[in-house]
Coordinates of N, CA and C in Angstrom, one line a residue:
M1 N 45.4 268.7 12.0 CA 45.2 269.1 13.5 C 44.3 270.3 13.3
N2 N 43.8 270.4 14.3 CA 42.7 271.2 14.6 C 42.5 272.7 15.0
L3 N 41.2 273.6 14.9 CA 42.2 274.8 15.5 C 42.5 274.8 16.9
K4 N 41.7 273.9 17.7 CA 42.1 274.3 18.8 C 44.0 273.6 19.3
S5 N 45.0 272.9 18.9 CA 45.8 271.8 18.8 C 46.2 273.2 17.9
N6 N 45.9 273.6 17.2 CA 46.6 274.9 16.2 C 47.1 276.1 16.7
R7 N 46.0 276.7 18.0 CA 46.1 277.2 18.6 C 47.4 277.3 19.7
L8 N 47.2 275.7 20.3 CA 47.8 275.0 21.4 C 49.3 276.2 20.6
V9 N 49.3 274.9 19.6 CA 51.0 275.0 19.8 C 52.0 276.3 19.1
R10 N 50.9 277.1 18.5 CA 51.0 278.9 18.0 C 51.4 279.0 19.5
N11 N 50.5 279.2 20.6 CA 50.6 280.0 22.1 C 51.9 279.4 22.8
I12 N 52.3 277.7 22.7 CA 53.7 277.8 23.0 C 54.7 277.7 22.1
A13 N 55.2 278.4 21.2 CA 55.9 278.9 20.3 C 55.9 280.0 20.4
I14 N 54.8 281.0 20.3 CA 55.0 282.4 21.5 C 56.0 282.5 22.9
V15 N 55.3 281.5 24.1 CA 55.4 281.6 25.3 C 57.4 280.9 24.9
V16 N 57.8 280.2 24.4 CA 58.7 280.0 24.2 C 59.8 281.2 24.0
V17 N 59.6 281.7 22.5 CA 60.4 282.7 21.8 C 60.5 284.2 23.5
L18 N 59.0 284.5 24.0 CA 58.8 285.0 25.4 C 60.0 284.6 26.2
I19 N 60.3 283.9 26.8 CA 60.8 283.4 27.8 C 63.0 282.7 26.7
A20 N 62.6 282.8 25.6 CA 63.8 282.7 25.5 C 64.4 284.1 25.5
N21 N 64.0 284.9 25.0 CA 64.1 286.8 24.9 C 64.5 287.1 26.2
I22 N 64.0 287.1 27.4 CA 64.2 287.5 28.7 C 65.4 286.5 29.5
G23 N 65.1 285.3 29.2 CA 66.5 284.3 29.4 C 67.9 285.1 29.2
C24 N 68.1 285.2 27.2 CA 69.2 285.6 27.2 C 69.4 287.1 27.7
D25 N 68.6 287.5 27.9 CA 68.5 289.2 28.5 C 69.1 289.1 30.0
Q26 N 68.3 288.2 30.6 CA 69.0 288.0 31.9 C 69.9 287.4 32.4
I27 N 71.2 286.1 31.8 CA 71.7 285.5 31.8 C 72.6 286.7 31.3
S28 N 72.5 287.4 30.0 CA 74.0 288.8 29.8 C 74.2 289.2 31.1
K29 N 72.9 290.4 30.9 CA 73.3 291.1 32.3 C 74.1 290.5 33.8
S30 N 73.5 289.5 34.2 CA 74.1 288.7 35.0 C 75.3 288.3 34.9
V31 N 75.9 287.9 34.0 CA 77.1 287.3 33.8 C 78.2 289.0 33.6
V32 N 77.5 290.4 33.5 CA 78.1 291.4 32.9 C 78.3 292.7 34.4
R33 N 76.8 291.6 35.2 CA 76.8 292.4 36.7 C 77.4 291.9 37.1
E34 N 78.3 290.8 37.4 CA 79.5 289.5 37.7 C 80.4 289.7 37.7
N35 N 81.0 290.0 36.6 CA 82.1 290.0 35.5 C 82.7 291.6 35.0
V36 N 81.9 291.8 35.5 CA 83.0 293.5 34.3 C 82.4 294.5 35.8
G37 N 83.4 295.3 35.7 CA 83.6 296.4 36.9 C 82.3 297.7 36.6
F38 N 81.9 299.0 37.0 CA 81.1 299.6 37.0 C 81.5 300.5 36.3
Y39 N 81.6 301.0 34.9 CA 82.0 301.3 34.1 C 83.2 301.1 33.0
Q40 N 83.6 300.6 33.4 CA 85.0 299.2 33.0 C 84.2 298.8 31.9
T41 N 85.6 299.3 30.9 CA 85.0 299.1 29.5 C 85.7 297.9 28.8
I42 N 85.6 297.6 28.4 CA 86.3 295.8 27.3 C 86.1 295.7 25.7
H43 N 87.3 295.9 25.2 CA 86.7 296.1 23.8 C 87.1 294.6 23.6
V44 N 85.4 294.5 23.0 CA 85.3 292.9 21.7 C 85.7 292.9 20.8
I45 N 85.8 294.0 19.6 CA 85.8 293.9 18.1 C 86.8 295.6 18.5
K46 N 87.9 295.8 18.7 CA 88.9 296.7 18.8 C 88.1 298.4 19.6
D47 N 87.6 299.3 18.7 CA 86.6 300.5 19.7 C 85.6 299.5 18.7
Y48 N 84.9 299.0 17.7 CA 83.8 298.8 17.0 C 82.8 298.8 18.1
V49 N 83.5 297.6 18.8 CA 82.2 297.0 20.0 C 83.0 296.7 21.2
T50 N 82.2 297.3 21.7 CA 82.6 297.2 23.1 C 81.5 297.3 24.2
I51 N 82.1 296.6 25.6 CA 80.9 296.4 26.6 C 81.5 297.2 27.6
T52 N 80.4 298.3 27.8 CA 80.9 298.8 29.1 C 79.4 299.1 29.8
Y53 N 79.2 298.5 31.6 CA 78.9 298.1 32.6 C 78.3 299.8 33.2
V54 N 77.1 299.6 32.8 CA 76.2 301.2 33.2 C 75.5 300.6 33.8
E55 N 74.1 301.0 34.7 CA 73.4 300.9 35.6 C 72.4 302.5 35.1
N56 N 71.2 302.1 34.2 CA 70.4 302.7 33.9 C 68.9 302.9 34.7
T57 N 69.6 304.5 35.1 CA 67.7 304.5 35.9 C 66.2 305.1 34.9
G58 N 66.2 305.6 34.2 CA 65.9 305.7 33.1 C 64.8 304.6 32.1
A59 N 64.6 305.6 30.9 CA 64.3 304.7 29.5 C 65.4 304.7 28.5
F60 N 65.3 304.6 27.7 CA 66.0 304.5 26.3 C 67.2 306.0 26.5
L61 N 68.3 305.1 26.5 CA 69.1 306.7 26.8 C 69.3 308.0 28.4
S62 N 68.9 307.3 28.6 CA 68.1 307.8 30.2 C 67.7 309.1 30.1
I63 N 66.0 308.8 29.1 CA 65.0 309.3 29.6 C 64.1 309.4 30.5
G64 N 64.2 310.6 31.4 CA 63.0 309.9 32.7 C 64.3 309.8 33.7
S65 N 65.4 309.8 33.4 CA 66.4 309.7 35.1 C 66.1 311.0 35.9
S66 N 65.5 311.7 35.8 CA 65.8 312.5 36.3 C 64.5 313.4 37.2
L67 N 63.4 312.2 37.1 CA 62.1 312.7 37.2 C 61.9 312.0 38.6
P68 N 61.5 312.6 39.3 CA 61.3 312.2 40.5 C 61.0 311.3 41.6
D69 N 61.6 309.8 42.1 CA 60.8 308.4 42.5 C 59.5 308.0 42.0
S70 N 59.2 309.1 42.9 CA 57.3 307.7 42.4 C 57.5 308.5 41.1
I71 N 56.9 309.3 40.4 CA 56.1 309.6 39.1 C 57.3 309.0 37.7
K72 N 58.9 308.1 38.3 CA 59.8 308.0 38.2 C 58.9 306.4 37.5
I73 N 59.0 305.5 39.3 CA 58.2 304.3 38.8 C 56.7 304.2 38.5
F74 N 55.6 305.3 38.1 CA 54.9 305.2 37.1 C 54.7 305.4 36.1
V75 N 55.7 306.2 35.3 CA 56.4 306.5 33.9 C 56.7 305.2 33.7
L76 N 57.8 304.6 34.3 CA 58.9 303.4 33.8 C 58.5 301.9 34.7
S77 N 57.5 302.4 35.1 CA 57.8 301.1 36.1 C 55.8 300.8 35.7
V78 N 55.0 300.7 36.3 CA 54.1 300.8 36.2 C 53.1 301.1 35.1
I79 N 53.2 302.0 34.3 CA 52.4 302.0 33.3 C 52.8 301.5 32.0
P80 N 54.8 301.0 31.9 CA 54.3 299.5 30.8 C 54.3 298.6 30.7
L81 N 54.3 298.4 31.9 CA 53.9 296.6 33.0 C 52.1 297.0 32.6
I82 N 51.6 297.1 32.4 CA 50.2 297.4 32.3 C 49.8 296.7 30.6
A83 N 50.9 297.4 30.6 CA 51.0 297.6 28.8 C 51.2 296.4 27.7
L84 N 52.3 295.5 28.5 CA 53.0 294.3 28.4 C 52.3 293.2 29.1
L85 N 51.5 293.5 29.9 CA 50.7 292.8 30.5 C 49.4 292.2 29.4
F86 N 48.9 293.8 29.1 CA 47.9 293.2 27.8 C 48.7 293.1 26.7
G87 N 50.2 293.2 25.9 CA 50.3 292.5 25.0 C 50.1 291.2 25.0
I88 N 50.4 290.4 26.3 CA 50.9 289.1 26.4 C 48.6 289.2 26.3
I89 N 48.4 289.6 26.8 CA 46.9 288.7 26.5 C 45.9 288.7 24.9
Y90 N 46.8 290.4 24.3 CA 46.6 290.3 22.9 C 47.3 288.7 21.8
L91 N 48.4 289.2 22.9 CA 49.3 288.2 22.1 C 48.8 286.7 21.7
L92 N 48.2 286.2 23.0 CA 47.9 284.7 23.1 C 46.3 284.6 23.0
T93 N 45.5 285.8 23.1 CA 43.9 285.3 22.7 C 43.8 285.7 20.7
K94 N 44.8 286.9 20.6 CA 44.4 287.2 19.0 C 44.5 285.8 18.5
K95 N 43.4 285.5 17.4 CA 43.2 284.6 16.7 C 43.1 284.4 15.6
N96 N 43.8 285.4 14.5 CA 43.4 286.0 13.3 C 45.8 286.5 13.1
L97 N 46.0 286.5 14.4 CA 47.6 287.0 14.2 C 48.4 286.7 13.3
T98 N 49.0 287.4 12.3 CA 50.4 286.3 11.1 C 50.9 285.9 12.7
W99 N 52.1 285.0 11.8 CA 53.0 284.4 12.2 C 54.1 285.1 12.8
L100 N 53.7 285.9 11.7 CA 54.9 287.2 11.6 C 55.1 287.8 12.7
S101 N 53.7 288.4 12.7 CA 53.0 289.1 13.5 C 53.6 288.7 15.0
A102 N 52.4 287.7 15.2 CA 52.9 287.2 17.1 C 54.9 287.2 16.5
L103 N 55.4 286.8 16.0 CA 56.4 286.5 16.6 C 57.5 287.6 16.7
A104 N 57.2 289.4 15.9 CA 58.0 290.4 16.2 C 56.9 291.0 17.8
L105 N 55.7 290.6 18.0 CA 55.6 290.9 19.5 C 55.8 290.3 20.6
S106 N 56.3 288.6 20.3 CA 57.0 287.9 20.9 C 58.5 288.3 21.6
F107 N 59.0 288.7 20.6 CA 60.5 289.9 20.9 C 60.3 291.3 20.6
A108 N 59.6 292.0 21.1 CA 59.5 293.3 21.2 C 58.6 293.1 23.0
I109 N 58.3 292.5 23.2 CA 57.0 291.5 25.1 C 58.6 291.8 25.5
G110 N 58.9 290.5 25.0 CA 60.2 289.7 26.2 C 60.6 290.9 26.3
G111 N 61.6 291.5 25.5 CA 62.4 292.6 25.6 C 62.0 294.1 26.7
G112 N 60.5 294.2 26.5 CA 60.1 294.4 27.6 C 60.6 294.8 28.6
I113 N 59.5 293.3 28.9 CA 60.0 292.2 30.4 C 61.5 292.4 30.9
G114 N 62.1 291.8 30.3 CA 63.5 291.7 30.6 C 63.9 293.4 31.2
N115 N 63.8 294.3 31.1 CA 63.9 295.6 31.2 C 62.9 295.9 32.3
I116 N 62.3 295.4 32.7 CA 60.8 296.2 33.6 C 61.2 295.4 34.8
Y117 N 61.9 293.9 35.1 CA 62.4 293.0 35.9 C 63.3 293.4 35.9
D118 N 64.8 293.9 35.4 CA 65.3 295.1 36.0 C 65.1 296.4 36.9
R119 N 64.4 296.9 37.0 CA 63.3 298.2 36.7 C 62.8 297.8 38.2
L120 N 62.1 296.5 38.6 CA 62.1 296.4 39.5 C 62.3 295.9 40.5
V121 N 63.1 294.6 40.0 CA 64.0 293.7 40.5 C 65.3 294.8 41.4
H122 N 66.2 295.2 40.2 CA 67.6 296.3 41.0 C 66.5 297.6 41.3
G123 N 66.2 298.2 40.7 CA 65.6 299.4 40.8 C 66.7 300.7 39.5
S124 N 67.4 299.5 38.5 CA 67.3 300.1 37.3 C 67.7 299.0 36.3
V125 N 68.0 299.5 35.5 CA 68.3 298.1 34.0 C 70.4 298.8 33.6
T126 N 70.6 297.2 33.6 CA 72.0 297.1 33.3 C 72.3 296.9 31.6
D127 N 72.6 297.9 31.0 CA 73.3 298.4 30.1 C 74.6 298.1 30.0
F128 N 75.2 297.4 28.4 CA 76.9 297.0 28.6 C 76.8 297.0 27.2
M129 N 76.4 297.2 25.8 CA 76.6 297.1 24.4 C 77.1 298.1 24.0
H130 N 77.5 298.2 23.2 CA 77.9 299.6 22.5 C 78.4 300.1 20.9
I131 N 78.0 300.0 20.1 CA 78.7 299.9 19.1 C 79.3 301.2 18.1
N132 N 80.1 301.4 17.6 CA 81.0 302.2 17.4 C 81.6 302.2 15.2
F133 N 80.6 302.2 14.5 CA 81.4 302.5 13.6 C 81.1 303.9 12.4
G134 N 81.8 305.1 13.9 CA 82.2 306.3 13.1 C 80.9 307.1 13.0
L135 N 79.7 307.2 11.2 CA 79.0 307.8 11.6 C 77.8 307.2 12.6
F136 N 78.2 305.6 12.3 CA 77.3 304.9 14.0 C 77.5 304.5 14.5
Q137 N 77.0 305.0 16.0 CA 76.8 305.0 17.0 C 76.3 304.6 17.7
T138 N 75.7 303.9 18.8 CA 75.0 303.8 19.5 C 74.8 304.1 21.0
G139 N 74.2 304.2 21.3 CA 74.0 304.0 23.0 C 74.6 303.2 23.7
I140 N 74.6 303.9 24.7 CA 75.2 301.8 25.5 C 73.3 301.2 26.4
F141 N 72.9 299.8 25.3 CA 72.4 298.5 25.3 C 72.7 298.1 26.1
N142 N 71.1 296.9 25.8 CA 71.4 295.0 26.5 C 70.5 294.7 25.3
M143 N 70.5 293.2 26.1 CA 69.6 292.4 25.0 C 68.5 292.6 24.9
A144 N 67.8 292.8 26.0 CA 66.0 293.4 25.7 C 66.2 294.3 24.5
D145 N 67.1 295.1 24.6 CA 66.7 296.6 24.0 C 66.5 295.6 21.9
V146 N 67.6 294.5 21.9 CA 67.9 294.0 20.7 C 66.5 293.1 20.7
S147 N 66.4 292.4 21.4 CA 65.2 292.1 21.6 C 63.7 292.6 20.9
I148 N 63.7 294.0 21.3 CA 62.4 295.2 21.0 C 62.9 295.5 19.7
M149 N 64.3 295.9 19.3 CA 64.6 296.7 18.1 C 64.6 295.3 17.1
T150 N 64.4 294.1 17.5 CA 64.3 292.8 16.5 C 62.6 292.8 15.9
G151 N 61.9 292.9 17.2 CA 60.3 293.1 17.0 C 60.3 293.9 16.1
M152 N 60.7 295.5 16.3 CA 60.2 296.5 15.2 C 60.8 296.2 14.1
F153 N 61.8 295.3 13.6 CA 62.6 295.5 12.6 C 61.3 294.8 11.6
I154 N 60.5 293.2 12.4 CA 59.9 292.1 11.8 C 58.9 293.2 11.7
F155 N 58.3 293.8 12.4 CA 57.1 294.4 12.6 C 56.8 295.6 10.3
L156 N 58.7 296.4 11.1 CA 58.4 296.9 9.3 C 58.4 296.0 8.1
Y157 N 59.1 295.3 8.0 CA 59.4 293.9 6.9 C 58.1 293.4 6.7
Q158 N 57.2 293.3 8.0 CA 55.7 292.8 7.4 C 55.1 293.9 6.6
S159 N 55.7 294.5 6.7 CA 54.6 296.3 6.8 C 55.0 296.5 5.6
Y160 N 55.7 296.0 5.5 CA 56.7 296.7 3.7 C 56.4 295.6 2.5
S161 N 56.5 294.2 3.5 CA 56.4 293.2 2.6 C 54.8 292.8 1.8
R162 N 53.5 293.1 2.9 CA 52.1 293.5 1.8 C 51.5 294.6 1.5
Q163 N 52.7 295.6 1.6 CA 52.8 297.4 0.6 C 52.8 296.9 -0.7
K164 N 54.3 296.2 -1.1 CA 54.6 295.1 -1.7 C 53.8 294.6 -2.5
S165 N 52.8 293.2 -2.0 CA 52.5 292.9 -2.3 C 51.6 293.5 -2.5
R166 N 50.7 294.7 -2.3 CA 49.1 295.6 -2.9 C 49.9 296.3 -3.5
F167 N 51.3 296.7 -3.6 CA 51.2 297.5 -4.7 C 52.2 297.7 -5.2
P168 N 52.6 296.6 -6.4 CA 54.0 295.4 -6.8 C 55.3 296.9 -7.4
G169 N 54.5 298.4 -6.9 CA 55.6 298.5 -8.1 C 56.1 299.7 -7.8
I170 N 56.1 299.2 -6.1 CA 56.9 300.1 -4.6 C 58.0 299.1 -5.0

């Protein structure tokens, strides 16, 4: 395969991962909106994993939910949307991006798009999953958040692997 067809395959793979992340997020949120009552809790695995439907007008852990609407729109929608657009351009045009970096960015950007879509279309982000293992407990989150965290874990793994290869004693 020549360089141009390799790039085409890579970009198609990136778009597929983006669409899969956005699709899983939006389908899961739609199912929750249609089938779970607001603040209703469904126990999936006892009290360890539950579904609780909430709408988050802020960002992570409702940060910024009390901001005035004009500032909230700018800080939580406009700036992230611009950053995501630049991320997509970078992802599709950067020539020496590793497959692992492209995968990590695709997950993070796909999750970001899922949450921005909610914010722009619904005025808030639908959150519904909660994990409680005693000492380890999450806030209520969604599949977009899982995508973003997966992307970050892939970056951390790649960074650790690179450091380990540079410094074998680590």
